[in-house]
């Protein structure tokens, strides 16, 4: 099977799948940031209709989107995407953070639907060569928050021995 070698992973949804665009169906996916020549060759082979771009650190970078549906047309579950480290050991797919260097294995097949036809490249496996660990749940707000006031002790008494029965 073919490989995309030495690409930069972004938005890897390989452990927990995501919903497909405008659908309730789910898929595993990864964005592979690559050289412009690779992205153009991907488009020329018919695996994509256009070269996709994403902004990374203020620069527009070409990337290839690879996906695999979680279910077949029959409704049966597909096998998940295998993830390995550079030594061939299994790796937690949810640990892949943006900027990880990866090799991506994919398979291709021809498709035809309602008079349209083409070739699809489907995600099979990912080898993580340099892991940038996913830190999780980044806080993307841009608010400035004030410091919360500290609670003050409001009860002061010179009487060290209070009898709670006095308050009934």
PDB file of C-alpha atoms in Angstrom:
ATOM      1  CA  UNK A   1       0.000   0.000   0.000  1.00  0.00           C
ATOM      2  CA  UNK A   2       1.208   3.527  -0.690  1.00  0.00           C
ATOM      3  CA  UNK A   3       2.569   5.890   1.961  1.00  0.00           C
ATOM      4  CA  UNK A   4       2.619   9.632   2.519  1.00  0.00           C
ATOM      5  CA  UNK A   5       6.014  10.064   4.163  1.00  0.00           C
ATOM      6  CA  UNK A   6       7.241  12.694   6.590  1.00  0.00           C
ATOM      7  CA  UNK A   7       4.114  14.839   6.749  1.00  0.00           C
ATOM      8  CA  UNK A   8       2.916  16.951   9.649  1.00  0.00           C
ATOM      9  CA  UNK A   9      -0.273  15.788  11.355  1.00  0.00           C
ATOM     10  CA  UNK A  10      -2.999  18.274  12.277  1.00  0.00           C
ATOM     11  CA  UNK A  11      -6.495  17.692  13.641  1.00  0.00           C
ATOM     12  CA  UNK A  12      -6.023  13.928  13.992  1.00  0.00           C
ATOM     13  CA  UNK A  13      -9.350  12.303  14.831  1.00  0.00           C
ATOM     14  CA  UNK A  14      -8.162   8.713  14.817  1.00  0.00           C
ATOM     15  CA  UNK A  15      -9.084   7.502  18.285  1.00  0.00           C
ATOM     16  CA  UNK A  16     -12.445   9.150  18.698  1.00  0.00           C
ATOM     17  CA  UNK A  17     -14.113   9.596  15.297  1.00  0.00           C
ATOM     18  CA  UNK A  18     -15.783  12.790  14.124  1.00  0.00           C
ATOM     19  CA  UNK A  19     -19.050  13.393  12.302  1.00  0.00           C
ATOM     20  CA  UNK A  20     -18.809  13.694   8.543  1.00  0.00           C
ATOM     21  CA  UNK A  21     -19.633  17.083   7.060  1.00  0.00           C
ATOM     22  CA  UNK A  22     -23.412  17.634   7.090  1.00  0.00           C
ATOM     23  CA  UNK A  23     -24.088  14.091   8.252  1.00  0.00           C
ATOM     24  CA  UNK A  24     -24.735  11.973  11.319  1.00  0.00           C
ATOM     25  CA  UNK A  25     -22.307   9.358   9.986  1.00  0.00           C
ATOM     26  CA  UNK A  26     -18.852   9.207  11.556  1.00  0.00           C
ATOM     27  CA  UNK A  27     -15.304   8.849  10.258  1.00  0.00           C
ATOM     28  CA  UNK A  28     -11.687   8.832  11.331  1.00  0.00           C
ATOM     29  CA  UNK A  29      -9.607  11.597   9.781  1.00  0.00           C
ATOM     30  CA  UNK A  30      -6.256  13.344   9.726  1.00  0.00           C
ATOM     31  CA  UNK A  31      -4.916  16.432   7.958  1.00  0.00           C
ATOM     32  CA  UNK A  32      -1.445  15.802   6.508  1.00  0.00           C
ATOM     33  CA  UNK A  33       0.409  19.083   5.980  1.00  0.00           C
ATOM     34  CA  UNK A  34       2.831  18.519   3.124  1.00  0.00           C
ATOM     35  CA  UNK A  35       4.912  20.125   0.413  1.00  0.00           C
ATOM     36  CA  UNK A  36       2.965  22.014  -2.278  1.00  0.00           C
ATOM     37  CA  UNK A  37       4.296  19.596  -4.950  1.00  0.00           C
ATOM     38  CA  UNK A  38       2.913  16.613  -3.042  1.00  0.00           C
ATOM     39  CA  UNK A  39      -0.495  18.281  -2.618  1.00  0.00           C
ATOM     40  CA  UNK A  40      -0.607  19.157  -6.326  1.00  0.00           C
ATOM     41  CA  UNK A  41       0.327  15.584  -7.317  1.00  0.00           C
ATOM     42  CA  UNK A  42      -2.418  14.305  -4.972  1.00  0.00           C
ATOM     43  CA  UNK A  43      -4.942  16.483  -6.799  1.00  0.00           C
ATOM     44  CA  UNK A  44      -3.584  15.493 -10.217  1.00  0.00           C
ATOM     45  CA  UNK A  45      -4.079  11.781  -9.370  1.00  0.00           C
ATOM     46  CA  UNK A  46      -7.730  12.596  -8.648  1.00  0.00           C
ATOM     47  CA  UNK A  47      -7.637  11.951  -4.890  1.00  0.00           C
ATOM     48  CA  UNK A  48      -8.789  15.536  -4.255  1.00  0.00           C
ATOM     49  CA  UNK A  49     -10.706  18.094  -6.296  1.00  0.00           C
ATOM     50  CA  UNK A  50      -8.449  20.935  -5.203  1.00  0.00           C
ATOM     51  CA  UNK A  51      -5.363  21.632  -3.127  1.00  0.00           C
ATOM     52  CA  UNK A  52      -6.571  22.351   0.397  1.00  0.00           C
ATOM     53  CA  UNK A  53      -4.900  25.055   2.483  1.00  0.00           C
ATOM     54  CA  UNK A  54      -4.797  25.680   6.234  1.00  0.00           C
ATOM     55  CA  UNK A  55      -3.258  28.479   8.238  1.00  0.00           C
ATOM     56  CA  UNK A  56      -0.424  27.427  10.521  1.00  0.00           C
ATOM     57  CA  UNK A  57       1.444  30.120  12.454  1.00  0.00           C
ATOM     58  CA  UNK A  58       0.228  32.775  10.021  1.00  0.00           C
ATOM     59  CA  UNK A  59       1.246  30.881   6.866  1.00  0.00           C
ATOM     60  CA  UNK A  60      -1.094  29.151   4.401  1.00  0.00           C
ATOM     61  CA  UNK A  61       0.089  25.542   4.108  1.00  0.00           C
ATOM     62  CA  UNK A  62      -1.132  22.830   1.716  1.00  0.00           C
ATOM     63  CA  UNK A  63      -2.561  19.690   3.289  1.00  0.00           C
ATOM     64  CA  UNK A  64      -4.150  16.413   2.345  1.00  0.00           C
ATOM     65  CA  UNK A  65      -7.279  15.233   4.149  1.00  0.00           C
ATOM     66  CA  UNK A  66      -7.429  11.477   4.630  1.00  0.00           C
ATOM     67  CA  UNK A  67     -10.530   9.806   6.036  1.00  0.00           C
ATOM     68  CA  UNK A  68     -12.004   6.384   6.726  1.00  0.00           C
ATOM     69  CA  UNK A  69     -15.689   5.833   7.525  1.00  0.00           C
ATOM     70  CA  UNK A  70     -16.422   4.043  10.800  1.00  0.00           C
ATOM     71  CA  UNK A  71     -19.158   1.999   9.098  1.00  0.00           C
ATOM     72  CA  UNK A  72     -19.592   0.333   5.722  1.00  0.00           C
ATOM     73  CA  UNK A  73     -22.640   0.967   3.534  1.00  0.00           C
ATOM     74  CA  UNK A  74     -24.091  -2.285   4.939  1.00  0.00           C
ATOM     75  CA  UNK A  75     -23.924  -0.796   8.446  1.00  0.00           C
ATOM     76  CA  UNK A  76     -21.141  -3.147   9.577  1.00  0.00           C
ATOM     77  CA  UNK A  77     -18.315  -1.524  11.519  1.00  0.00           C
ATOM     78  CA  UNK A  78     -14.977  -0.908   9.819  1.00  0.00           C
ATOM     79  CA  UNK A  79     -11.751  -1.748  11.599  1.00  0.00           C
ATOM     80  CA  UNK A  80     -10.174   1.296  13.218  1.00  0.00           C
ATOM     81  CA  UNK A  81      -7.073   3.050  11.966  1.00  0.00           C
ATOM     82  CA  UNK A  82      -3.908   1.448  13.380  1.00  0.00           C
ATOM     83  CA  UNK A  83      -1.412   3.803  15.002  1.00  0.00           C
ATOM     84  CA  UNK A  84       2.223   2.881  15.674  1.00  0.00           C
ATOM     85  CA  UNK A  85       5.279   4.656  17.019  1.00  0.00           C
ATOM     86  CA  UNK A  86       8.532   4.692  15.029  1.00  0.00           C
ATOM     87  CA  UNK A  87       9.499   1.322  16.559  1.00  0.00           C
ATOM     88  CA  UNK A  88       6.286  -0.427  15.472  1.00  0.00           C
ATOM     89  CA  UNK A  89       4.665  -0.459  18.901  1.00  0.00           C
ATOM     90  CA  UNK A  90       0.989   0.434  19.280  1.00  0.00           C
ATOM     91  CA  UNK A  91       0.430   4.083  20.186  1.00  0.00           C
ATOM     92  CA  UNK A  92      -2.642   5.775  21.676  1.00  0.00           C
ATOM     93  CA  UNK A  93      -4.315   7.450  18.678  1.00  0.00           C
ATOM     94  CA  UNK A  94      -5.629  10.250  20.896  1.00  0.00           C
ATOM     95  CA  UNK A  95      -2.050  11.237  21.812  1.00  0.00           C
ATOM     96  CA  UNK A  96      -1.272  12.640  18.333  1.00  0.00           C
ATOM     97  CA  UNK A  97      -1.062  16.410  18.606  1.00  0.00           C
ATOM     98  CA  UNK A  98      -0.749  19.067  15.928  1.00  0.00           C
ATOM     99  CA  UNK A  99       2.765  19.184  14.519  1.00  0.00           C
ATOM    100  CA  UNK A 100       3.552  15.479  14.986  1.00  0.00           C
ATOM    101  CA  UNK A 101       5.679  14.092  12.132  1.00  0.00           C
ATOM    102  CA  UNK A 102       3.988  11.023  10.666  1.00  0.00           C
ATOM    103  CA  UNK A 103       3.954   8.542   7.812  1.00  0.00           C
ATOM    104  CA  UNK A 104       0.450   7.690   6.608  1.00  0.00           C
ATOM    105  CA  UNK A 105      -0.524   4.453   4.909  1.00  0.00           C
ATOM    106  CA  UNK A 106      -3.548   4.617   2.610  1.00  0.00           C
ATOM    107  CA  UNK A 107      -5.292   2.491   0.028  1.00  0.00           C
ATOM    108  CA  UNK A 108      -7.003   3.625  -3.150  1.00  0.00           C
ATOM    109  CA  UNK A 109     -10.139   2.400  -4.860  1.00  0.00           C
ATOM    110  CA  UNK A 110     -12.327   3.518  -7.740  1.00  0.00           C
ATOM    111  CA  UNK A 111     -15.883   4.662  -7.070  1.00  0.00           C
ATOM    112  CA  UNK A 112     -18.937   5.600  -9.093  1.00  0.00           C
ATOM    113  CA  UNK A 113     -22.111   7.298  -7.889  1.00  0.00           C
ATOM    114  CA  UNK A 114     -24.965   8.862  -9.885  1.00  0.00           C
ATOM    115  CA  UNK A 115     -22.879   9.278 -13.019  1.00  0.00           C
ATOM    116  CA  UNK A 116     -19.836  10.676 -11.211  1.00  0.00           C
ATOM    117  CA  UNK A 117     -16.726   8.581 -10.758  1.00  0.00           C
ATOM    118  CA  UNK A 118     -13.272   8.932  -9.364  1.00  0.00           C
ATOM    119  CA  UNK A 119     -10.592   7.441  -7.153  1.00  0.00           C
ATOM    120  CA  UNK A 120     -10.643   7.630  -3.363  1.00  0.00           C
ATOM    121  CA  UNK A 121      -7.618   7.455  -1.069  1.00  0.00           C
ATOM    122  CA  UNK A 122      -8.657   5.956   2.280  1.00  0.00           C
ATOM    123  CA  UNK A 123      -6.752   6.179   5.553  1.00  0.00           C
ATOM    124  CA  UNK A 124      -5.376   2.817   6.761  1.00  0.00           C
ATOM    125  CA  UNK A 125      -2.631   3.376   9.357  1.00  0.00           C
ATOM    126  CA  UNK A 126      -0.394   6.047  10.873  1.00  0.00           C
ATOM    127  CA  UNK A 127       3.214   5.735  12.009  1.00  0.00           C
ATOM    128  CA  UNK A 128       4.232   8.537  14.371  1.00  0.00           C
ATOM    129  CA  UNK A 129       7.900   9.374  13.837  1.00  0.00           C
ATOM    130  CA  UNK A 130       8.053  12.444  16.123  1.00  0.00           C
ATOM    131  CA  UNK A 131       5.205  12.778  18.601  1.00  0.00           C
ATOM    132  CA  UNK A 132       3.911  16.144  19.722  1.00  0.00           C
ATOM    133  CA  UNK A 133       1.668  14.996  22.536  1.00  0.00           C
ATOM    134  CA  UNK A 134      -1.907  16.260  22.349  1.00  0.00           C
ATOM    135  CA  UNK A 135      -2.454  18.473  25.392  1.00  0.00           C
ATOM    136  CA  UNK A 136      -6.244  18.453  25.063  1.00  0.00           C
ATOM    137  CA  UNK A 137      -9.096  20.893  25.400  1.00  0.00           C
ATOM    138  CA  UNK A 138      -7.294  24.100  24.602  1.00  0.00           C
ATOM    139  CA  UNK A 139      -9.074  27.205  25.864  1.00  0.00           C
ATOM    140  CA  UNK A 140      -9.619  29.343  22.780  1.00  0.00           C
ATOM    141  CA  UNK A 141     -11.322  32.332  24.379  1.00  0.00           C
ATOM    142  CA  UNK A 142      -9.834  35.798  24.100  1.00  0.00           C
ATOM    143  CA  UNK A 143     -11.486  37.368  27.146  1.00  0.00           C
ATOM    144  CA  UNK A 144      -9.673  39.349  29.808  1.00  0.00           C
ATOM    145  CA  UNK A 145     -10.873  38.187  33.206  1.00  0.00           C
ATOM    146  CA  UNK A 146     -10.674  40.201  36.431  1.00  0.00           C
ATOM    147  CA  UNK A 147      -9.373  38.610  39.613  1.00  0.00           C
ATOM    148  CA  UNK A 148     -12.226  37.245  41.699  1.00  0.00           C
ATOM    149  CA  UNK A 149     -12.632  38.875  45.104  1.00  0.00           C
ATOM    150  CA  UNK A 150     -11.462  36.794  48.023  1.00  0.00           C
ATOM    151  CA  UNK A 151     -14.016  35.752  50.618  1.00  0.00           C
ATOM    152  CA  UNK A 152     -13.619  37.680  53.846  1.00  0.00           C
ATOM    153  CA  UNK A 153     -14.347  36.372  57.279  1.00  0.00           C
ATOM    154  CA  UNK A 154     -17.335  38.375  58.465  1.00  0.00           C
ATOM    155  CA  UNK A 155     -17.960  36.781  61.849  1.00  0.00           C
ATOM    156  CA  UNK A 156     -15.841  38.218  64.590  1.00  0.00           C
ATOM    157  CA  UNK A 157     -16.411  37.653  68.272  1.00  0.00           C
ATOM    158  CA  UNK A 158     -14.551  38.302  71.430  1.00  0.00           C
ATOM    159  CA  UNK A 159     -16.405  35.387  72.966  1.00  0.00           C
ATOM    160  CA  UNK A 160     -14.283  32.290  72.289  1.00  0.00           C
ATOM    161  CA  UNK A 161     -16.799  29.965  73.856  1.00  0.00           C
ATOM    162  CA  UNK A 162     -20.135  30.287  72.101  1.00  0.00           C
ATOM    163  CA  UNK A 163     -22.936  27.996  73.058  1.00  0.00           C
ATOM    164  CA  UNK A 164     -24.850  26.899  69.955  1.00  0.00           C
ATOM    165  CA  UNK A 165     -27.909  26.266  72.132  1.00  0.00           C
ATOM    166  CA  UNK A 166     -28.239  30.044  72.397  1.00  0.00           C
ATOM    167  CA  UNK A 167     -29.215  30.194  68.721  1.00  0.00           C
ATOM    168  CA  UNK A 168     -32.159  27.774  68.806  1.00  0.00           C
TER     169      UNK A 168
END
